[in-house]
CSV table of C-alpha atoms in Angstrom, one decimal:
chain,number,residue,atom,x,y,z
A,1,MET,CA,-61.5,-1.7,34.6
A,2,ARG,CA,-61.9,-5.1,33.0
A,3,LEU,CA,-60.4,-7.6,35.4
A,4,VAL,CA,-59.4,-11.3,35.2
A,5,PHE,CA,-59.2,-12.5,38.8
A,6,ALA,CA,-56.8,-15.4,39.8
A,7,GLY,CA,-57.3,-17.3,43.0
A,8,THR,CA,-58.0,-20.8,44.3
A,9,PRO,CA,-58.7,-21.4,48.1
A,10,GLU,CA,-61.4,-20.1,50.4
A,11,VAL,CA,-59.2,-17.3,51.6
A,12,ALA,CA,-59.4,-15.8,48.1
A,13,VAL,CA,-63.2,-15.8,47.9
A,14,PRO,CA,-63.7,-12.5,49.9
A,15,SER,CA,-61.5,-10.7,47.4
A,16,LEU,CA,-63.6,-12.1,44.5
A,17,GLU,CA,-66.8,-11.1,46.3
A,18,ALA,CA,-65.5,-7.6,46.9
A,19,LEU,CA,-64.5,-7.1,43.3
A,20,LEU,CA,-67.8,-8.4,42.0
A,21,GLU,CA,-69.5,-5.7,44.2
A,22,SER,CA,-67.1,-3.0,43.0
A,23,ARG,CA,-67.3,-0.6,40.0
A,24,HIS,CA,-65.0,-2.9,38.1
A,25,GLU,CA,-66.0,-5.8,35.7
A,26,VAL,CA,-64.7,-9.3,36.5
A,27,VAL,CA,-64.8,-10.9,33.0
A,28,ALA,CA,-63.2,-14.3,34.0
A,29,VAL,CA,-61.6,-16.2,36.8
A,30,VAL,CA,-58.4,-18.2,36.7
A,31,THR,CA,-58.1,-21.0,39.2
A,32,ARG,CA,-56.3,-24.3,39.7
A,33,PRO,CA,-57.9,-27.5,38.3
A,34,ASP,CA,-60.3,-29.6,40.4
A,35,ALA,CA,-58.6,-31.6,43.1
A,36,PRO,CA,-59.5,-34.7,45.0
A,37,ALA,CA,-61.0,-34.1,48.4
A,38,GLY,CA,-62.8,-35.9,51.3
A,39,ARG,CA,-62.8,-39.6,52.1
A,40,GLY,CA,-64.1,-40.5,48.7
A,41,ARG,CA,-61.2,-38.5,47.0
A,42,LYS,CA,-63.7,-37.2,44.4
A,43,LEU,CA,-62.6,-34.3,42.3
A,44,VAL,CA,-63.9,-31.0,43.7
A,45,ALA,CA,-63.8,-27.5,42.1
A,46,SER,CA,-61.9,-24.8,44.1
A,47,PRO,CA,-63.9,-22.4,46.3
A,48,VAL,CA,-63.1,-19.6,43.8
A,49,ALA,CA,-64.3,-21.7,40.9
A,50,ARG,CA,-67.6,-22.5,42.7
A,51,ARG,CA,-68.2,-18.8,43.5
A,52,ALA,CA,-67.4,-17.7,40.0
A,53,GLU,CA,-69.8,-20.3,38.5
A,54,GLU,CA,-72.5,-19.0,40.8
A,55,ALA,CA,-71.9,-15.5,39.5
A,56,GLY,CA,-72.0,-16.7,35.9
A,57,ILE,CA,-68.4,-15.8,35.2
A,58,GLU,CA,-66.1,-17.8,32.8
A,59,VAL,CA,-63.8,-20.1,34.8
A,60,ILE,CA,-60.4,-20.9,33.4
A,61,LYS,CA,-58.8,-23.9,35.2
A,62,THR,CA,-55.0,-24.4,34.8
A,63,SER,CA,-51.9,-25.0,36.9
A,64,ARG,CA,-49.7,-23.9,34.0
A,65,PRO,CA,-50.5,-20.3,33.1
A,66,GLY,CA,-47.6,-20.2,30.7
A,67,GLU,CA,-49.2,-22.6,28.2
A,68,PRO,CA,-50.0,-21.1,24.8
A,69,TRP,CA,-53.8,-21.8,25.0
A,70,PHE,CA,-54.0,-19.9,28.3
A,71,LEU,CA,-52.0,-16.9,27.0
A,72,GLU,CA,-54.2,-16.8,23.9
A,73,ARG,CA,-57.4,-16.8,25.9
A,74,LEU,CA,-56.1,-14.2,28.4
A,75,ALA,CA,-55.1,-11.9,25.4
A,76,GLU,CA,-58.6,-12.4,24.0
A,77,LEU,CA,-60.2,-11.3,27.2
A,78,ALA,CA,-58.1,-8.1,27.1
A,79,PRO,CA,-58.1,-7.4,30.9
A,80,ASP,CA,-56.8,-4.0,32.1
A,81,CYS,CA,-55.5,-5.7,35.2
A,82,CYS,CA,-55.3,-9.1,36.9
A,83,PRO,CA,-55.8,-9.1,40.7
A,84,ILE,CA,-54.4,-12.4,42.2
A,85,VAL,CA,-54.9,-13.9,45.6
A,86,ALA,CA,-53.3,-17.3,46.6
A,87,TYR,CA,-53.7,-18.7,43.1
A,88,GLY,CA,-51.0,-21.4,43.7
A,89,ALA,CA,-48.7,-21.2,40.7
A,90,LEU,CA,-46.1,-18.8,39.4
A,91,ILE,CA,-47.2,-16.4,36.7
A,92,PRO,CA,-44.7,-16.3,33.8
A,93,LYS,CA,-43.6,-13.0,32.2
A,94,ALA,CA,-45.6,-13.8,29.0
A,95,ALA,CA,-48.8,-13.6,31.1
A,96,LEU,CA,-47.6,-10.7,33.3
A,97,ASP,CA,-47.2,-8.6,30.2
A,98,ILE,CA,-50.7,-9.0,28.8
A,99,PRO,CA,-52.8,-6.6,31.0
A,100,ARG,CA,-51.8,-3.0,30.6
A,101,HIS,CA,-51.7,-2.5,34.4
A,102,GLY,CA,-50.1,-5.9,35.0
A,103,TRP,CA,-51.0,-8.3,37.8
A,104,VAL,CA,-51.6,-7.1,41.3
A,105,ASN,CA,-51.0,-9.6,44.1
A,106,LEU,CA,-52.7,-9.5,47.5
A,107,HIS,CA,-50.2,-11.0,50.0
A,108,PHE,CA,-50.8,-11.7,53.6
A,109,SER,CA,-47.8,-10.0,55.2
A,110,LEU,CA,-46.2,-6.6,55.6
A,111,LEU,CA,-43.7,-6.9,52.8
A,112,PRO,CA,-40.8,-7.4,52.6
A,113,ALA,CA,-41.4,-9.6,55.7
A,114,TRP,CA,-42.4,-13.2,55.1
A,115,ARG,CA,-42.2,-13.5,51.3
A,116,GLY,CA,-43.5,-16.9,50.2
A,117,ALA,CA,-46.3,-19.4,50.5
A,118,ALA,CA,-47.0,-19.4,54.3
A,119,PRO,CA,-46.6,-15.8,55.6
A,120,VAL,CA,-49.3,-16.0,58.3
A,121,GLN,CA,-48.1,-19.3,59.7
A,122,HIS,CA,-44.5,-18.0,59.9
A,123,ALA,CA,-45.6,-14.8,61.5
A,124,ILE,CA,-47.3,-16.7,64.3
A,125,MET,CA,-44.4,-19.1,64.8
A,126,ALA,CA,-42.0,-16.2,65.1
A,127,GLY,CA,-44.1,-14.5,67.8
A,128,ASP,CA,-44.8,-11.4,65.7
A,129,ASP,CA,-47.2,-8.9,67.4
A,130,ILE,CA,-48.4,-7.3,64.1
A,131,THR,CA,-48.9,-8.5,60.6
A,132,GLY,CA,-51.0,-7.4,57.7
A,133,ALA,CA,-51.8,-7.6,54.0
A,134,ALA,CA,-50.1,-5.8,51.1
A,135,THR,CA,-51.0,-5.3,47.4
A,136,PHE,CA,-48.0,-5.2,45.1
A,137,GLN,CA,-47.1,-5.3,41.4
A,138,LEU,CA,-46.4,-8.9,40.5
A,139,GLU,CA,-43.1,-9.5,38.9
A,140,GLU,CA,-41.0,-12.6,38.2
A,141,GLY,CA,-39.2,-12.5,41.6
A,142,LEU,CA,-40.7,-14.1,44.7
A,143,ASP,CA,-43.0,-11.4,46.2
A,144,THR,CA,-40.5,-8.7,45.3
A,145,GLY,CA,-42.6,-6.2,43.4
A,146,PRO,CA,-43.3,-2.6,44.4
A,147,VAL,CA,-46.1,-2.1,46.9
A,148,TYR,CA,-49.4,-0.2,46.3
A,149,GLY,CA,-50.9,-0.3,49.8
A,150,VAL,CA,-51.0,-2.1,53.2
A,151,VAL,CA,-53.4,-2.8,56.0
A,152,THR,CA,-52.2,-4.0,59.4
A,153,GLU,CA,-53.6,-6.6,61.8
A,154,GLU,CA,-52.8,-7.4,65.4
A,155,ILE,CA,-51.8,-11.0,66.1
A,156,ARG,CA,-53.8,-12.0,69.2
A,157,PRO,CA,-52.3,-14.5,71.7
A,158,THR,CA,-54.8,-17.2,70.9
A,159,ASP,CA,-54.9,-16.7,67.1
A,160,THR,CA,-54.6,-19.7,64.9
A,161,SER,CA,-53.5,-19.2,61.3
A,162,GLY,CA,-57.1,-19.9,60.3
A,163,ASP,CA,-58.4,-17.1,62.6
A,164,LEU,CA,-55.8,-14.6,61.3
A,165,LEU,CA,-56.3,-15.5,57.6
A,166,GLU,CA,-60.0,-15.1,58.0
A,167,ARG,CA,-59.6,-11.5,59.2
A,168,LEU,CA,-56.8,-10.7,56.7
A,169,ALA,CA,-58.9,-12.1,53.8
A,170,ARG,CA,-61.7,-9.5,54.7
A,171,SER,CA,-59.5,-6.5,55.2
A,172,GLY,CA,-57.2,-7.5,52.3
A,173,ALA,CA,-60.3,-7.7,50.0
A,174,ARG,CA,-61.1,-4.0,50.8
A,175,LEU,CA,-57.5,-3.1,50.2
A,176,LEU,CA,-57.5,-4.9,46.8
A,177,VAL,CA,-60.6,-3.0,45.6
A,178,ALA,CA,-59.1,0.3,46.8
A,179,THR,CA,-55.9,-0.6,44.9
A,180,MET,CA,-57.9,-1.3,41.7
A,181,ASP,CA,-59.7,2.1,42.1
A,182,GLY,CA,-56.4,3.9,42.6
A,183,ILE,CA,-54.8,2.3,39.6
A,184,GLU,CA,-57.8,3.2,37.4
A,185,ASP,CA,-57.9,6.8,38.7
A,186,GLY,CA,-54.2,7.2,38.3
A,187,THR,CA,-53.9,8.3,41.9
A,188,LEU,CA,-51.8,5.3,43.1
A,189,ARG,CA,-48.2,4.6,42.3
A,190,PRO,CA,-46.4,1.5,43.7
A,191,VAL,CA,-43.4,2.1,46.0
A,192,PRO,CA,-40.3,-0.2,45.8
A,193,GLN,CA,-39.9,-2.5,48.8
A,194,PRO,CA,-37.1,-1.6,51.2
A,195,ALA,CA,-33.9,-3.7,51.0
A,196,ASP,CA,-33.9,-4.3,54.7
A,197,GLY,CA,-36.3,-6.5,56.7
A,198,VAL,CA,-36.6,-9.3,54.1
A,199,SER,CA,-37.6,-12.7,55.5
A,200,TYR,CA,-39.1,-15.8,53.9
A,201,ALA,CA,-42.0,-18.0,54.6
A,202,PRO,CA,-41.8,-21.3,52.7
A,203,LYS,CA,-44.8,-23.7,52.7
A,204,LEU,CA,-45.0,-25.9,55.8
A,205,THR,CA,-44.7,-29.6,55.4
A,206,PRO,CA,-46.4,-32.2,57.7
A,207,GLN,CA,-42.9,-32.8,59.2
A,208,ASP,CA,-42.6,-29.1,60.0
A,209,ALA,CA,-45.8,-29.5,62.1
A,210,ARG,CA,-44.5,-32.2,64.4
A,211,VAL,CA,-44.3,-30.9,68.0
A,212,ASP,CA,-40.9,-31.0,69.7
A,213,TRP,CA,-41.7,-31.4,73.4
A,214,SER,CA,-38.1,-30.5,74.3
A,215,ALA,CA,-38.8,-27.0,73.1
A,216,PRO,CA,-40.1,-24.2,75.4
A,217,ALA,CA,-43.8,-24.1,76.0
A,218,LEU,CA,-44.2,-20.8,74.2
A,219,ARG,CA,-42.7,-22.3,71.0
A,220,VAL,CA,-44.9,-25.3,71.3
A,221,ASP,CA,-48.0,-23.1,71.6
A,222,ARG,CA,-47.0,-21.0,68.6
A,223,LEU,CA,-46.2,-24.0,66.4
A,224,ILE,CA,-49.6,-25.6,67.1
A,225,ARG,CA,-51.5,-22.3,66.5
A,226,ALA,CA,-49.5,-21.7,63.3
A,227,CYS,CA,-50.3,-25.2,62.0
A,228,THR,CA,-54.0,-25.0,62.8
A,229,PRO,CA,-56.0,-25.8,60.6
A,230,ALA,CA,-53.3,-26.7,58.1
A,231,PRO,CA,-51.0,-28.7,57.9
A,232,GLY,CA,-52.2,-29.7,61.4
A,233,ALA,CA,-49.8,-30.0,64.4
A,234,TRP,CA,-49.2,-33.5,65.6
A,235,THR,CA,-47.2,-35.8,67.9
A,236,THR,CA,-47.2,-39.5,68.6
A,237,PHE,CA,-48.8,-41.4,71.4
A,238,ARG,CA,-48.2,-45.2,71.8
A,239,GLY,CA,-46.7,-45.2,68.4
A,240,GLU,CA,-49.6,-43.6,66.6
A,241,ARG,CA,-50.1,-40.1,65.3
A,242,LEU,CA,-52.2,-37.8,67.5
A,243,LYS,CA,-53.3,-34.5,66.0
A,244,LEU,CA,-53.2,-31.5,68.3
A,245,TYR,CA,-55.4,-28.4,68.4
A,246,PRO,CA,-54.5,-25.2,70.3
A,247,VAL,CA,-53.2,-25.6,73.9
A,248,ARG,CA,-53.0,-23.3,76.9
A,249,LEU,CA,-49.8,-22.4,78.7
A,250,ARG,CA,-49.7,-23.5,82.4
A,251,THR,CA,-46.9,-21.5,83.9
A,252,ASP,CA,-48.0,-22.8,87.3
A,253,VAL,CA,-46.8,-26.4,86.4
A,254,THR,CA,-43.1,-26.8,86.0
A,255,ASP,CA,-42.4,-30.3,87.2
A,256,LEU,CA,-43.4,-32.3,84.1
A,257,ALA,CA,-40.6,-33.7,81.9
A,258,PRO,CA,-40.8,-32.9,78.2
A,259,GLY,CA,-43.6,-35.0,76.7
A,260,ALA,CA,-44.7,-36.4,80.0
A,261,LEU,CA,-48.5,-36.5,80.6
A,262,ARG,CA,-50.6,-35.8,83.7
A,263,ALA,CA,-54.4,-36.0,83.7
A,264,ASP,CA,-57.2,-35.4,86.2
A,265,LYS,CA,-61.0,-35.3,85.7
A,266,ASN,CA,-61.0,-32.2,83.5
A,267,THR,CA,-57.5,-31.5,82.2
A,268,VAL,CA,-54.6,-33.2,80.5
A,269,LEU,CA,-51.2,-31.6,80.9
A,270,ALA,CA,-48.0,-32.2,78.8
A,271,GLY,CA,-44.5,-31.2,79.8
A,272,THR,CA,-42.2,-29.1,77.7
A,273,ALA,CA,-38.7,-27.6,78.3
A,274,THR,CA,-40.2,-24.9,80.5
A,275,CYS,CA,-43.7,-25.0,81.9
A,276,ALA,CA,-46.5,-27.5,81.0
A,277,VAL,CA,-49.2,-26.9,78.4
A,278,GLU,CA,-52.9,-27.9,78.8
A,279,LEU,CA,-54.1,-29.9,75.8
A,280,GLY,CA,-57.2,-28.7,74.0
A,281,ASP,CA,-58.9,-30.9,71.5
A,282,VAL,CA,-57.0,-33.9,70.1
A,283,GLN,CA,-57.7,-36.2,67.2
A,284,PRO,CA,-56.4,-39.8,67.3
A,285,GLN,CA,-55.4,-41.5,64.1
A,286,GLY,CA,-58.5,-42.6,62.2
A,287,LYS,CA,-60.9,-41.1,64.8
A,288,ARG,CA,-62.9,-38.0,65.3
A,289,ARG,CA,-61.7,-34.8,67.1
A,290,MET,CA,-62.5,-34.8,70.8
A,291,PRO,CA,-61.6,-32.9,74.0
A,292,ALA,CA,-58.3,-34.1,75.6
A,293,ASP,CA,-60.0,-35.2,78.8
A,294,ALA,CA,-62.4,-37.5,77.0
A,295,TRP,CA,-59.5,-38.9,75.0
A,296,ALA,CA,-57.4,-39.5,78.2
A,297,ARG,CA,-60.3,-41.5,79.7
A,298,GLY,CA,-60.8,-43.5,76.6
A,299,VAL,CA,-57.1,-44.6,76.3
A,300,ARG,CA,-56.8,-45.1,80.1
A,301,LEU,CA,-53.8,-42.9,80.4
A,302,THR,CA,-51.1,-44.2,82.7
A,303,GLU,CA,-48.2,-42.4,84.6
A,304,THR,CA,-45.7,-43.9,82.1
A,305,ASP,CA,-47.4,-42.6,78.9
A,306,VAL,CA,-45.6,-39.8,77.1
A,307,LEU,CA,-46.0,-37.8,73.9
A,308,VAL,CA,-43.1,-38.2,71.5
């Protein structure tokens, strides 16, 4: 089939790679416009745009896929199908109607669970044991279309959203190629999603990623892992923001008040509503990431210091 692939971040690159290696022809890529990045805030092309340029494929950059110039170019390309992975904008009906097999979205959840922008992060926060990826026929509703296929993935106790997305990006890429094959062969028909089991996963804001030390330790652990690497879990220490990386539950320590700190030569503990957690790496505001014990020595931690 002739394909126009739509995607933007790094997690979409394995799918593009897999399609480039498949029997299908990727004739163009749609991605969001260059965005500022790094300390210099220079405009940088998306990971998908960079990979497509390396492969010599036409790159169409837009955040408004309903604009007439885009619809005209998409019609000229005459794709049979448009696979899409984390593109970052809604696709209007005028664009959905152009390819004869429509648009097929790879979503990183077991639909109808966790419809929305941050399914992996919400699955970790909720304490799910299993998640997965699904391919479905894109329609105007939010992740409501009928499903072509799924793959499942265990959520490990130490998984961050970055770890889990990396595995799902690889297994999902294989699923996306298999879905394209099945659609072309006429052997695959999408199945409507069940009405039960619907849940939503809106994008997490920086405020969502602030640790509440009055919560149970298990919830603190899940929030930090879900927000790593983005948007990044944080707390405040002496009035300044302190970024947190994954912690370890310390069920043997139950005498620390929520947010209270205790440090020895090698460990830094923080209290929660239940047991303590052992801090992993931290990143003070404006400084580099470092192990918590090195940070504690540097700030000369006292018995009255707390995380808020």
